[in-house]
Coordinates of C-alpha atoms in Angstrom, one line a residue:
Chain A
X18 CA 111.4 -11.6 15.2
X19 CA 113.3 -13.3 18.0
X20 CA 117.0 -13.6 17.8
X21 CA 117.3 -17.2 16.8
X22 CA 115.0 -16.8 13.9
X23 CA 117.2 -13.1 12.9
X24 CA 120.1 -15.9 13.1
X25 CA 118.4 -18.0 10.9
X26 CA 117.7 -14.9 8.2
X27 CA 121.1 -13.9 8.3
X28 CA 122.2 -16.8 7.4
X29 CA 119.7 -17.3 4.6
X30 CA 120.7 -14.0 3.4
X31 CA 124.7 -14.7 3.0
X32 CA 123.0 -18.1 0.9
X33 CA 121.0 -15.4 -1.2
X34 CA 123.9 -13.3 -1.7
X35 CA 126.6 -15.9 -2.4
X36 CA 124.7 -17.5 -5.2
X37 CA 123.6 -14.0 -6.1
X38 CA 127.0 -13.2 -7.6
X39 CA 127.5 -16.3 -8.4
X40 CA 125.1 -17.1 -10.5
X41 CA 125.9 -13.0 -12.3
X42 CA 129.4 -14.1 -12.5
X43 CA 130.2 -10.7 -10.6
X44 CA 129.0 -8.3 -8.3
X45 CA 130.2 -6.9 -4.7
X46 CA 129.8 -10.0 -2.1
X47 CA 132.4 -8.5 0.4
X48 CA 129.9 -5.1 1.1
X49 CA 127.5 -7.5 0.7
X50 CA 127.9 -9.9 3.8
X51 CA 129.6 -7.4 6.2
X52 CA 126.2 -5.6 6.0
X53 CA 123.8 -8.5 6.1
X54 CA 123.7 -8.7 9.8
X55 CA 122.1 -5.0 10.3
X56 CA 120.5 -5.2 7.0
X57 CA 118.6 -8.2 8.6
X58 CA 118.1 -6.7 11.9
X59 CA 116.6 -3.9 9.9
X60 CA 114.2 -5.4 7.6
X61 CA 113.2 -8.5 10.1
X62 CA 112.7 -6.3 13.3
X63 CA 112.9 -2.8 13.1
X64 CA 111.6 -1.7 10.0
X65 CA 107.5 -1.5 9.8
X66 CA 107.6 -2.3 5.8
X67 CA 105.3 -4.6 4.5
X68 CA 105.9 -6.7 1.5
X69 CA 102.5 -6.8 0.4
X70 CA 101.5 -3.1 0.6
X71 CA 104.9 -1.5 -0.6
X72 CA 103.4 1.9 -1.5
X73 CA 101.9 2.7 1.7
X74 CA 102.7 6.8 2.8
X75 CA 103.1 5.8 6.2
X76 CA 106.0 3.4 5.8
X77 CA 109.5 3.4 6.7
X78 CA 112.3 3.5 4.1
X79 CA 115.3 2.1 3.3
X80 CA 118.0 4.0 0.9
X81 CA 121.2 1.9 -0.1
X82 CA 124.2 4.7 -0.5
X83 CA 126.1 2.2 -0.8
X84 CA 124.4 0.9 -3.9
X85 CA 127.2 -1.7 -4.7
X86 CA 125.8 -3.5 -1.7
X87 CA 122.7 -4.5 -4.2
X88 CA 123.2 -8.1 -3.3
X89 CA 122.2 -7.8 0.6
X90 CA 119.3 -5.3 -0.2
X91 CA 118.1 -7.8 -3.0
X92 CA 117.9 -10.7 -0.6
X93 CA 116.5 -8.9 1.8
X94 CA 113.8 -7.2 -0.5
X95 CA 113.3 -11.3 -1.2
X96 CA 112.9 -12.6 2.1
X97 CA 110.2 -9.8 3.2
X98 CA 108.1 -10.7 -0.2
X99 CA 108.6 -8.0 -2.0
X100 CA 109.5 -9.8 -5.1
X101 CA 109.9 -14.1 -5.7
X102 CA 113.6 -15.2 -4.9
X103 CA 113.6 -17.6 -7.9
X104 CA 114.3 -13.5 -9.5
X105 CA 118.2 -13.8 -7.4
X106 CA 119.8 -15.5 -9.5
X107 CA 118.8 -13.0 -12.8
X108 CA 120.9 -10.2 -11.3
X109 CA 122.9 -8.5 -13.4
X110 CA 121.7 -10.3 -16.6
X111 CA 120.1 -8.4 -19.5
X112 CA 116.1 -7.5 -18.4
X113 CA 116.4 -8.1 -14.7
X114 CA 114.8 -6.1 -12.8
X115 CA 117.5 -6.9 -10.4
X116 CA 120.5 -4.1 -12.4
X117 CA 123.5 -4.5 -11.1
X118 CA 123.0 -1.2 -9.0
X119 CA 119.6 -0.6 -7.0
X120 CA 116.9 1.0 -9.6
X121 CA 114.0 1.8 -7.9
X122 CA 111.9 2.6 -11.4
X123 CA 112.9 -1.5 -11.8
X124 CA 112.2 -3.1 -8.7
X125 CA 108.9 -2.9 -6.2
X126 CA 110.4 -1.6 -2.4
X127 CA 114.0 0.1 -3.8
X128 CA 113.1 3.8 -2.2
X129 CA 116.0 5.7 -4.1
X130 CA 117.8 4.7 -6.9
X131 CA 122.0 4.5 -5.7
X132 CA 125.1 3.0 -7.2
X133 CA 127.0 6.4 -7.4
X134 CA 128.5 6.8 -3.8
X135 CA 127.2 9.8 -1.2
X136 CA 124.0 10.4 -3.5
X137 CA 121.5 7.9 -1.7
X138 CA 122.3 9.5 1.8
X139 CA 121.4 13.0 0.2
X140 CA 118.7 11.6 -1.0
X141 CA 117.7 10.4 2.2
X142 CA 118.1 13.6 3.8
X143 CA 115.4 15.3 1.2
X144 CA 113.5 11.7 2.4
X145 CA 113.4 12.9 6.1
X146 CA 112.6 16.2 5.4
X147 CA 109.7 15.2 3.0
X148 CA 108.6 13.3 6.0
X149 CA 109.0 16.3 8.8
X150 CA 106.7 18.3 6.0
X151 CA 104.0 15.8 5.7
X152 CA 103.6 15.2 9.4
X153 CA 104.6 11.5 8.9
X154 CA 106.4 9.5 11.9
X155 CA 107.8 6.9 9.4
X156 CA 111.9 6.7 9.9
X157 CA 114.5 7.0 7.2
X158 CA 117.3 5.0 6.9
X159 CA 119.9 4.7 5.2
X160 CA 123.6 2.5 4.9
X161 CA 126.6 4.1 3.9
X162 CA 130.0 2.4 2.9
X163 CA 133.3 3.5 5.1
X164 CA 134.9 4.5 2.0
X165 CA 131.8 6.4 0.9
X166 CA 132.7 8.8 3.7
X167 CA 135.6 10.1 1.3
X168 CA 133.0 11.4 -1.5
X169 CA 132.6 14.9 0.2
X170 CA 128.7 15.3 -1.1
X171 CA 128.4 12.9 2.4
X172 CA 129.7 15.9 4.5
X173 CA 127.1 18.2 2.7
X174 CA 124.3 15.9 3.5
X175 CA 125.7 15.3 7.2
X176 CA 125.4 18.8 7.4
X177 CA 122.1 19.4 6.6
X178 CA 120.7 16.6 8.1
X179 CA 121.9 18.2 11.4
X180 CA 120.5 21.8 10.7
X181 CA 117.4 20.4 9.7
X182 CA 117.3 18.5 13.0
X183 CA 115.9 15.4 11.3
X184 CA 115.6 13.0 14.2
X185 CA 113.7 11.1 11.7
X186 CA 116.6 10.2 10.1
X187 CA 119.4 7.3 10.9
X188 CA 122.7 6.6 8.8
X189 CA 124.9 3.5 8.8
X190 CA 128.3 3.3 8.6
X191 CA 129.3 -0.3 7.6
X192 CA 132.7 0.1 9.0
X193 CA 134.5 -2.4 7.5
X194 CA 138.0 -0.7 6.7
X195 CA 138.4 -1.7 3.6
X196 CA 137.7 -0.2 0.2
X197 CA 138.3 -1.7 -3.5
X198 CA 142.2 -0.8 -3.7
X199 CA 143.0 -1.2 -0.1
X200 CA 142.6 -0.2 3.1
X201 CA 141.0 3.5 3.7
X202 CA 143.9 4.2 6.3
X203 CA 146.2 3.5 3.1
X204 CA 144.0 4.6 0.2
X205 CA 142.2 8.1 2.2
X206 CA 142.4 8.1 5.7
X207 CA 138.3 8.1 7.0
X208 CA 139.0 7.8 10.4
X209 CA 137.8 8.9 13.3
X210 CA 133.9 8.1 12.0
X211 CA 132.4 8.5 15.6
X212 CA 134.1 12.2 15.7
X213 CA 133.5 13.9 12.7
X214 CA 129.9 12.7 12.9
X215 CA 129.4 13.9 16.5
X216 CA 131.1 17.3 15.8
X217 CA 129.0 17.5 12.4
X218 CA 125.8 17.4 15.5
X219 CA 125.2 14.2 15.0
X220 CA 123.9 11.6 17.9
X221 CA 126.6 9.0 17.2
X222 CA 126.1 5.5 18.2
X223 CA 129.5 2.7 18.2
X224 CA 128.4 -1.2 18.0
X225 CA 129.3 -4.3 16.7
X226 CA 128.0 -4.8 13.6
X227 CA 127.9 -8.2 13.8
X228 CA 126.1 -8.4 17.2
X229 CA 122.2 -8.6 16.2
X230 CA 121.4 -7.9 20.5
X231 CA 123.6 -4.4 19.8
X232 CA 122.3 -3.1 16.1
X233 CA 118.6 -3.9 17.8
X234 CA 119.4 -1.7 20.9
X235 CA 121.3 0.8 18.7
X236 CA 118.2 1.5 16.7
X237 CA 115.7 1.6 19.5
X238 CA 118.4 4.8 20.8
X239 CA 118.0 5.9 17.6
X240 CA 113.9 6.4 17.7
X241 CA 114.3 7.9 20.4
X242 CA 117.0 10.7 20.4
X243 CA 115.7 13.7 19.3
X244 CA 116.5 17.3 17.7
X245 CA 118.9 15.2 16.0
X246 CA 119.7 12.5 12.9
X247 CA 121.5 9.5 14.4
X248 CA 124.2 7.2 13.0
X249 CA 125.0 3.7 14.2
X250 CA 128.8 3.3 12.8
X251 CA 128.9 0.1 12.7
X252 CA 132.3 -2.2 12.9
X253 CA 131.8 -5.0 10.7
X254 CA 134.4 -7.1 8.6
X255 CA 134.1 -7.3 4.7
X256 CA 133.3 -10.5 3.9
X257 CA 131.9 -12.0 7.1
X258 CA 130.7 -15.5 7.5
X259 CA 133.0 -17.1 4.8
X260 CA 136.4 -17.5 5.4
X261 CA 137.9 -17.2 2.8
X262 CA 136.2 -13.9 1.8
X263 CA 136.4 -12.3 5.5
X264 CA 138.4 -9.2 5.8
X265 CA 139.8 -9.7 1.9
X266 CA 140.0 -6.5 0.3
X267 CA 140.2 -8.8 -2.7
X268 CA 136.6 -9.7 -2.2
X269 CA 134.8 -6.1 -3.1
X270 CA 133.8 -7.0 -6.1
X271 CA 134.7 -9.9 -7.0
X272 CA 132.7 -13.1 -8.2
X273 CA 133.7 -16.5 -6.7
X274 CA 133.9 -19.6 -9.0
X275 CA 132.1 -22.9 -8.7
X276 CA 134.5 -24.2 -6.5
X277 CA 135.0 -21.3 -4.3
X278 CA 131.1 -21.1 -4.2
X279 CA 130.3 -24.1 -2.9
X280 CA 133.0 -23.7 -0.5
X281 CA 131.2 -20.6 0.9
X282 CA 127.3 -22.2 1.0
X283 CA 128.3 -25.3 3.0
X284 CA 130.9 -22.5 5.2
X285 CA 127.0 -20.6 5.5
X286 CA 125.1 -23.7 5.8
X287 CA 123.3 -24.1 2.7
X288 CA 123.8 -25.5 -1.0
X289 CA 124.3 -23.5 -4.2
Chain B
X17 CA 110.3 50.3 -26.6
X18 CA 109.1 47.1 -24.8
X19 CA 109.2 46.1 -21.0
X20 CA 111.9 44.4 -19.9
X21 CA 112.3 42.1 -17.3
X22 CA 114.7 39.4 -16.6
X23 CA 113.3 35.8 -16.1
X24 CA 114.4 35.1 -12.8
X25 CA 112.5 37.7 -11.7
X26 CA 109.6 36.0 -13.5
X27 CA 110.6 33.2 -11.7
X28 CA 110.1 34.7 -8.8
X29 CA 107.0 35.7 -9.1
X30 CA 105.8 32.5 -11.1
X31 CA 106.9 31.0 -7.5
X32 CA 105.0 32.2 -5.1
X33 CA 101.6 32.0 -7.4
X34 CA 102.6 28.1 -7.9
X35 CA 102.9 28.0 -3.9
X36 CA 99.9 29.1 -3.6
X37 CA 98.1 27.3 -5.6
X38 CA 99.9 23.7 -5.0
X39 CA 100.7 22.4 -1.0
X40 CA 103.2 19.6 -2.9
X41 CA 105.7 22.6 -4.4
X42 CA 109.2 22.8 -2.1
X43 CA 111.7 25.4 -3.1
X44 CA 115.6 24.8 -2.5
X45 CA 118.2 27.2 -3.1
X46 CA 122.1 26.8 -2.0
X47 CA 122.8 30.4 -0.4
X48 CA 121.7 32.2 -4.2
X49 CA 117.8 33.4 -2.7
X50 CA 118.5 36.6 -3.7
X51 CA 120.0 36.4 -7.0
X52 CA 117.9 33.2 -8.6
X53 CA 114.9 34.9 -6.7
X54 CA 113.7 32.6 -4.5
X55 CA 113.6 34.7 -1.9
X56 CA 110.3 35.3 -2.8
X57 CA 109.1 32.5 -2.6
X58 CA 110.6 32.0 1.3
X59 CA 109.3 34.9 2.2
X60 CA 105.5 33.8 1.9
X61 CA 106.4 30.1 2.5
X62 CA 109.1 29.7 4.5
X63 CA 108.0 26.0 6.4
X64 CA 108.3 25.3 2.3
X65 CA 111.2 26.8 1.5
X66 CA 115.1 24.9 2.6
X67 CA 118.0 26.3 1.8
X68 CA 120.8 23.6 1.0
X69 CA 124.3 26.2 2.2
X70 CA 126.6 26.4 -0.6
X71 CA 126.2 22.5 -1.8
X72 CA 124.9 22.3 -5.0
X73 CA 125.5 18.2 -5.0
X74 CA 124.0 18.0 -1.5
X75 CA 120.7 20.3 -2.8
X76 CA 119.5 18.0 -6.1
X77 CA 120.4 15.0 -4.0
X78 CA 118.0 16.1 -1.7
X79 CA 115.5 17.7 -4.3
X80 CA 115.6 14.3 -5.7
X81 CA 115.5 12.5 -1.9
X82 CA 111.9 15.1 -1.5
X83 CA 110.4 14.2 -4.5
X84 CA 109.9 10.8 -4.9
X85 CA 108.5 11.3 -1.4
X86 CA 105.3 12.7 -3.8
X87 CA 107.3 16.2 -3.7
X88 CA 107.2 18.5 -6.1
X89 CA 110.5 20.3 -6.2
X90 CA 112.0 23.7 -7.2
X91 CA 115.6 23.5 -6.7
X92 CA 117.8 26.8 -8.0
X93 CA 120.7 28.0 -8.6
X94 CA 123.5 29.7 -10.9
X95 CA 123.1 27.3 -14.2
X96 CA 127.1 27.3 -13.8
X97 CA 126.8 25.2 -10.7
X98 CA 123.6 23.5 -11.4
X99 CA 124.3 21.5 -14.8
X100 CA 128.2 21.8 -14.0
X101 CA 128.8 21.3 -10.7
X102 CA 126.0 19.2 -10.2
X103 CA 125.7 17.5 -13.2
X104 CA 126.4 13.8 -12.6
X105 CA 123.3 14.1 -9.8
X106 CA 120.7 15.5 -12.0
X107 CA 121.9 12.7 -14.3
X108 CA 121.8 9.7 -11.5
X109 CA 119.9 10.9 -8.9
X110 CA 116.7 13.1 -11.0
X111 CA 116.8 11.8 -14.9
X112 CA 117.5 8.4 -13.7
X113 CA 115.0 8.7 -11.6
X114 CA 112.7 10.4 -13.2
X115 CA 112.5 12.3 -9.7
X116 CA 109.7 15.6 -10.2
X117 CA 112.6 17.5 -9.8
X118 CA 112.3 21.3 -11.6
X119 CA 116.1 23.0 -11.9
X120 CA 115.7 25.9 -12.3
X121 CA 118.3 27.6 -12.9
X122 CA 119.8 31.1 -13.2
X123 CA 122.0 33.7 -14.5
X124 CA 122.8 31.4 -17.1
X125 CA 124.9 32.1 -20.2
X126 CA 127.4 35.2 -21.0
X127 CA 124.8 38.0 -19.6
X128 CA 126.0 36.8 -16.1
X129 CA 128.7 39.3 -17.4
X130 CA 130.9 40.9 -14.8
X131 CA 131.6 38.1 -12.8
X132 CA 133.3 36.7 -15.9
X133 CA 133.9 32.8 -17.4
X134 CA 134.4 30.7 -14.6
X135 CA 130.2 32.0 -13.5
X136 CA 128.7 32.1 -16.9
X137 CA 127.2 28.8 -18.1
X138 CA 127.8 28.4 -21.9
X139 CA 127.6 24.2 -22.5
X140 CA 124.2 24.1 -19.5
X141 CA 121.6 23.1 -23.0
X142 CA 124.3 21.0 -24.1
X143 CA 124.4 19.5 -20.9
X144 CA 121.0 19.2 -19.8
X145 CA 119.9 17.9 -23.4
X146 CA 121.9 14.9 -23.2
X147 CA 120.2 13.1 -20.1
X148 CA 117.2 10.7 -21.4
X149 CA 114.0 12.1 -20.1
X150 CA 115.2 15.4 -19.4
X151 CA 112.5 18.3 -21.1
X152 CA 114.7 21.4 -21.5
X153 CA 112.9 25.0 -21.2
X154 CA 115.0 28.4 -22.2
X155 CA 112.1 31.2 -22.1
X156 CA 113.0 34.2 -24.0
X157 CA 110.9 36.7 -22.2
X158 CA 108.7 37.4 -18.7
X159 CA 105.3 36.1 -20.4
X160 CA 107.0 33.0 -21.4
X161 CA 108.8 32.6 -18.8
X162 CA 106.1 32.2 -16.4
X163 CA 104.4 30.2 -18.5
X164 CA 106.8 27.6 -19.1
X165 CA 107.4 27.4 -15.3
X166 CA 103.7 26.5 -14.8
X167 CA 103.7 24.1 -17.7
X168 CA 106.6 22.7 -16.0
X169 CA 105.0 22.7 -12.5
X170 CA 102.4 19.9 -14.3
X171 CA 104.7 17.9 -16.0
X172 CA 105.4 14.9 -14.6
X173 CA 109.6 14.9 -13.9
X174 CA 112.6 16.1 -14.2
X175 CA 112.9 19.5 -16.2
X176 CA 115.3 21.8 -16.9
X177 CA 114.4 25.5 -17.1
X178 CA 117.1 28.3 -18.5
X179 CA 116.7 31.8 -16.5
X180 CA 118.5 35.2 -17.5
X181 CA 120.7 37.5 -15.0
X182 CA 119.7 40.3 -17.7
X183 CA 116.2 42.5 -17.8
X184 CA 115.2 40.8 -21.6
X185 CA 112.5 42.7 -24.0
X186 CA 108.7 41.4 -23.2
X187 CA 107.8 40.3 -26.2
X188 CA 104.6 38.7 -25.7
X189 CA 101.2 39.5 -25.1
X190 CA 99.9 38.1 -21.1
X191 CA 97.1 36.0 -23.3
X192 CA 99.4 34.0 -25.6
X193 CA 99.4 30.1 -25.5
X194 CA 102.7 28.9 -24.9
X195 CA 103.3 25.1 -24.8
X196 CA 106.1 22.5 -23.7
X197 CA 107.6 21.4 -27.2
X198 CA 105.3 23.6 -29.6
X199 CA 107.8 25.8 -31.2
X200 CA 106.2 29.5 -31.5
X201 CA 106.3 31.1 -35.1
X202 CA 106.3 35.6 -34.1
X203 CA 106.7 35.9 -37.6
X204 CA 106.1 33.9 -40.9
X205 CA 108.3 33.9 -44.3
X206 CA 109.6 32.2 -46.7
X207 CA 113.3 33.1 -48.1
X208 CA 114.9 31.6 -44.6
X209 CA 113.9 30.6 -41.2
X210 CA 115.9 31.8 -37.9
X211 CA 115.4 29.8 -35.4
X212 CA 116.1 31.1 -31.9
X213 CA 116.0 30.2 -28.0
X214 CA 116.0 32.1 -25.0
X215 CA 117.7 35.9 -24.6
X216 CA 118.3 35.9 -28.7
X217 CA 114.7 35.5 -29.7
X218 CA 113.9 39.1 -29.5
X219 CA 117.6 39.7 -31.1
X220 CA 116.5 37.7 -34.4
X221 CA 113.4 39.7 -34.2
X222 CA 115.9 42.8 -34.4
X223 CA 117.3 41.1 -37.3
X224 CA 114.7 40.3 -39.4
X225 CA 113.3 43.6 -39.3
X226 CA 116.9 44.4 -41.0
X227 CA 116.2 42.4 -43.3
X228 CA 112.9 43.2 -44.6
X229 CA 114.1 46.2 -45.1
X230 CA 116.6 44.5 -47.1
X231 CA 113.8 42.6 -49.4
X232 CA 114.5 38.9 -47.2
X233 CA 111.6 37.8 -45.4
X234 CA 112.2 35.4 -43.1
X235 CA 109.9 33.3 -40.1
X236 CA 111.5 33.5 -36.9
X237 CA 110.9 30.9 -34.3
X238 CA 110.6 30.7 -31.0
X239 CA 112.5 27.3 -29.6
X240 CA 112.0 27.5 -25.8
X241 CA 111.6 24.0 -25.5
X242 CA 114.7 22.5 -26.4
X243 CA 113.9 18.6 -25.2
X244 CA 111.6 17.6 -26.8
X245 CA 111.8 19.5 -30.0
X246 CA 109.3 20.6 -31.7
X247 CA 110.8 18.6 -35.1
X248 CA 108.0 19.4 -36.8
X249 CA 108.4 23.2 -36.6
X250 CA 112.0 22.5 -38.0
X251 CA 111.1 20.1 -40.8
X252 CA 108.6 23.1 -42.2
X253 CA 111.2 25.5 -42.1
X254 CA 113.6 23.0 -43.7
X255 CA 111.0 22.5 -46.2
X256 CA 109.3 25.5 -46.4
X257 CA 112.5 28.4 -46.5
X258 CA 115.1 25.8 -47.6
X259 CA 117.9 27.4 -44.8
X260 CA 118.2 28.0 -41.0
X261 CA 119.9 30.6 -39.3
X262 CA 119.9 29.3 -35.2
X263 CA 120.7 31.8 -32.0
X264 CA 121.4 30.8 -29.1
X265 CA 123.5 32.4 -26.2
X266 CA 125.7 29.4 -25.8
X267 CA 128.0 26.9 -27.2
X268 CA 127.5 25.8 -30.7
X269 CA 128.4 22.4 -29.8
X270 CA 125.7 20.1 -28.1
X271 CA 123.3 23.2 -27.7
X272 CA 120.0 24.3 -29.8
X273 CA 121.9 24.8 -33.0
X274 CA 123.2 20.8 -32.8
X275 CA 119.8 19.7 -32.5
X276 CA 118.3 21.3 -35.3
X277 CA 121.1 20.0 -38.0
X278 CA 120.8 16.9 -36.0
X279 CA 117.2 17.2 -37.3
X280 CA 117.4 18.7 -40.9
X281 CA 120.6 16.1 -41.5
X282 CA 118.0 12.4 -40.6
X283 CA 115.1 13.9 -41.9
X284 CA 114.4 17.5 -43.9
X285 CA 118.8 18.5 -45.5
X286 CA 118.3 21.8 -45.3
X287 CA 121.6 25.1 -45.3
X288 CA 122.4 25.2 -41.1
X289 CA 123.9 28.3 -40.5
X290 CA 124.5 28.5 -36.4
X291 CA 124.5 32.0 -34.0
X292 CA 126.0 30.9 -31.0
X293 CA 129.9 30.9 -28.7
X294 CA 132.3 29.8 -30.4
X295 CA 134.6 27.2 -29.0
X296 CA 135.8 29.2 -26.6
X297 CA 134.9 31.0 -22.3
X298 CA 133.4 34.1 -21.8
X299 CA 134.9 36.9 -19.9
X300 CA 134.4 40.0 -18.2
X301 CA 132.1 42.1 -19.3
X302 CA 128.9 44.2 -19.6
X303 CA 126.2 42.0 -21.2
X304 CA 125.3 44.2 -24.2
X305 CA 129.5 44.2 -24.6
X306 CA 129.7 40.9 -23.9
X307 CA 127.1 39.8 -26.5
X308 CA 128.7 42.3 -29.1
X309 CA 132.2 41.0 -28.7
X310 CA 131.5 37.0 -29.2
X311 CA 128.9 37.5 -32.1
X312 CA 124.9 37.4 -31.3
X313 CA 123.9 40.2 -32.4
X314 CA 120.6 41.1 -34.6
X315 CA 123.3 42.1 -37.1
X316 CA 125.4 38.9 -37.0
X317 CA 122.8 36.8 -37.0
X318 CA 121.3 38.9 -40.0
X319 CA 124.7 38.0 -41.6
X320 CA 123.9 34.7 -41.3
X321 CA 121.0 34.2 -42.8
X322 CA 122.3 36.8 -45.6
X323 CA 124.6 34.0 -46.3
X324 CA 122.9 30.7 -45.9
X325 CA 119.7 32.0 -47.8

């Protein structure tokens, strides 16, 4: 997909996010919007996946370790043909396949159930080990939040990934600097992120998480790096694309009302 | 005198046998492979063994990732760190996903001995029972441990297997048929039923001998599967013998006794008495000294039968 097409796709994904969260009356728009450009590049440029052949053993696999950003994952899966887009409005409703946090047993295309922070990262290390055991050249991608780095298990997982030299694993840290209670720096400092991963033995690439070219280049470089896992530390803005949500911790886990949702959709070039 | 073998030794042997038959079997440990006996597998199949280091949470997370990628994973550490420390990872990444992970937890119960209360998991069965879809096994001896581990490997989905550090008497003949979810009647009787699990099964048999000398005729069941529990065997015991004594090397809160009592309350009212660890932590000591002090003996089981029957 070319850059213009990716930009259009990202805009569409953002519109889906607002619709999902608005219709659910709850959910996590801030961290979904910050991760949108990275997820768009992954699902529509980088990853070898096929919505019509979801269990192909040679597919690439994506794990949303920051599982609360489920709206962006569901939007990508729907756009990639894993399920009908009309189902997006059932997000968080009783009986829906679109659980508040992703469930692999409920929704095709979800590679790992997540929501309890850090665990998806751990599972992705196991998936990368399995891929290597089976001699597959497919890759494992895992998205983490920056606040998620406060969980001890993330460092257990990063130690293991480096120890086993899992170069088929690529982590992305969605570094928007905010978490529910406020700034990372005020709640529990996670900086310096890149240096921490370097010290743990990872190949680290720092980039602008809203620059589609830079993201695509980052994944390309990660794919070529041998002997160690790669992490993309992506500078992002929480709520990116919706003016009143940008860089506001308050939009971590809150749904817009009708007026706000309409304004957000207008800014994103869509209608509610 | 019967041979005595620790069920962790049975585990080491079973893993090597399974590894030869099944290429999909992968084993993880958290720096305790010499104690859990996964080192036996690691020696023969080093490419399918991964040490997670002292990081149990990540080990069970990795186990989930390997399992959802098609592997049958045996992941071991001491019971306190498996069921205890890693509980929520096991619940969300293994239970909620139905991942094909066998959580083989050794050094369970008071009989860890000298290491003391910090290492004595006396609540692991209760914790694991609460996870939907989790199968919970607690073998009593070497033969049943190896048979249940083999069955666990064939069972699709998460299984918790409780294994011990201390050597325990071999009570089964090699050819005995042992199946997940089916209690074994070790001795039939009409006056009362002792339903025992794990290490206390052999002591329940001793208690039955003591009681027989007094003319009390007890049935003894080995409830090696705590979940899904053999409800039929419990109901028959309640109806046919009128009273039940449960015996477990585990807190009386939420384990075998609680599960049996729940079945009796709902389906076959009977008097039930509970031999187990009361609401207390253990301490350092020799395994037999601890079992004596905390009331997990043949004499204690026999006394419970006399009281409840």
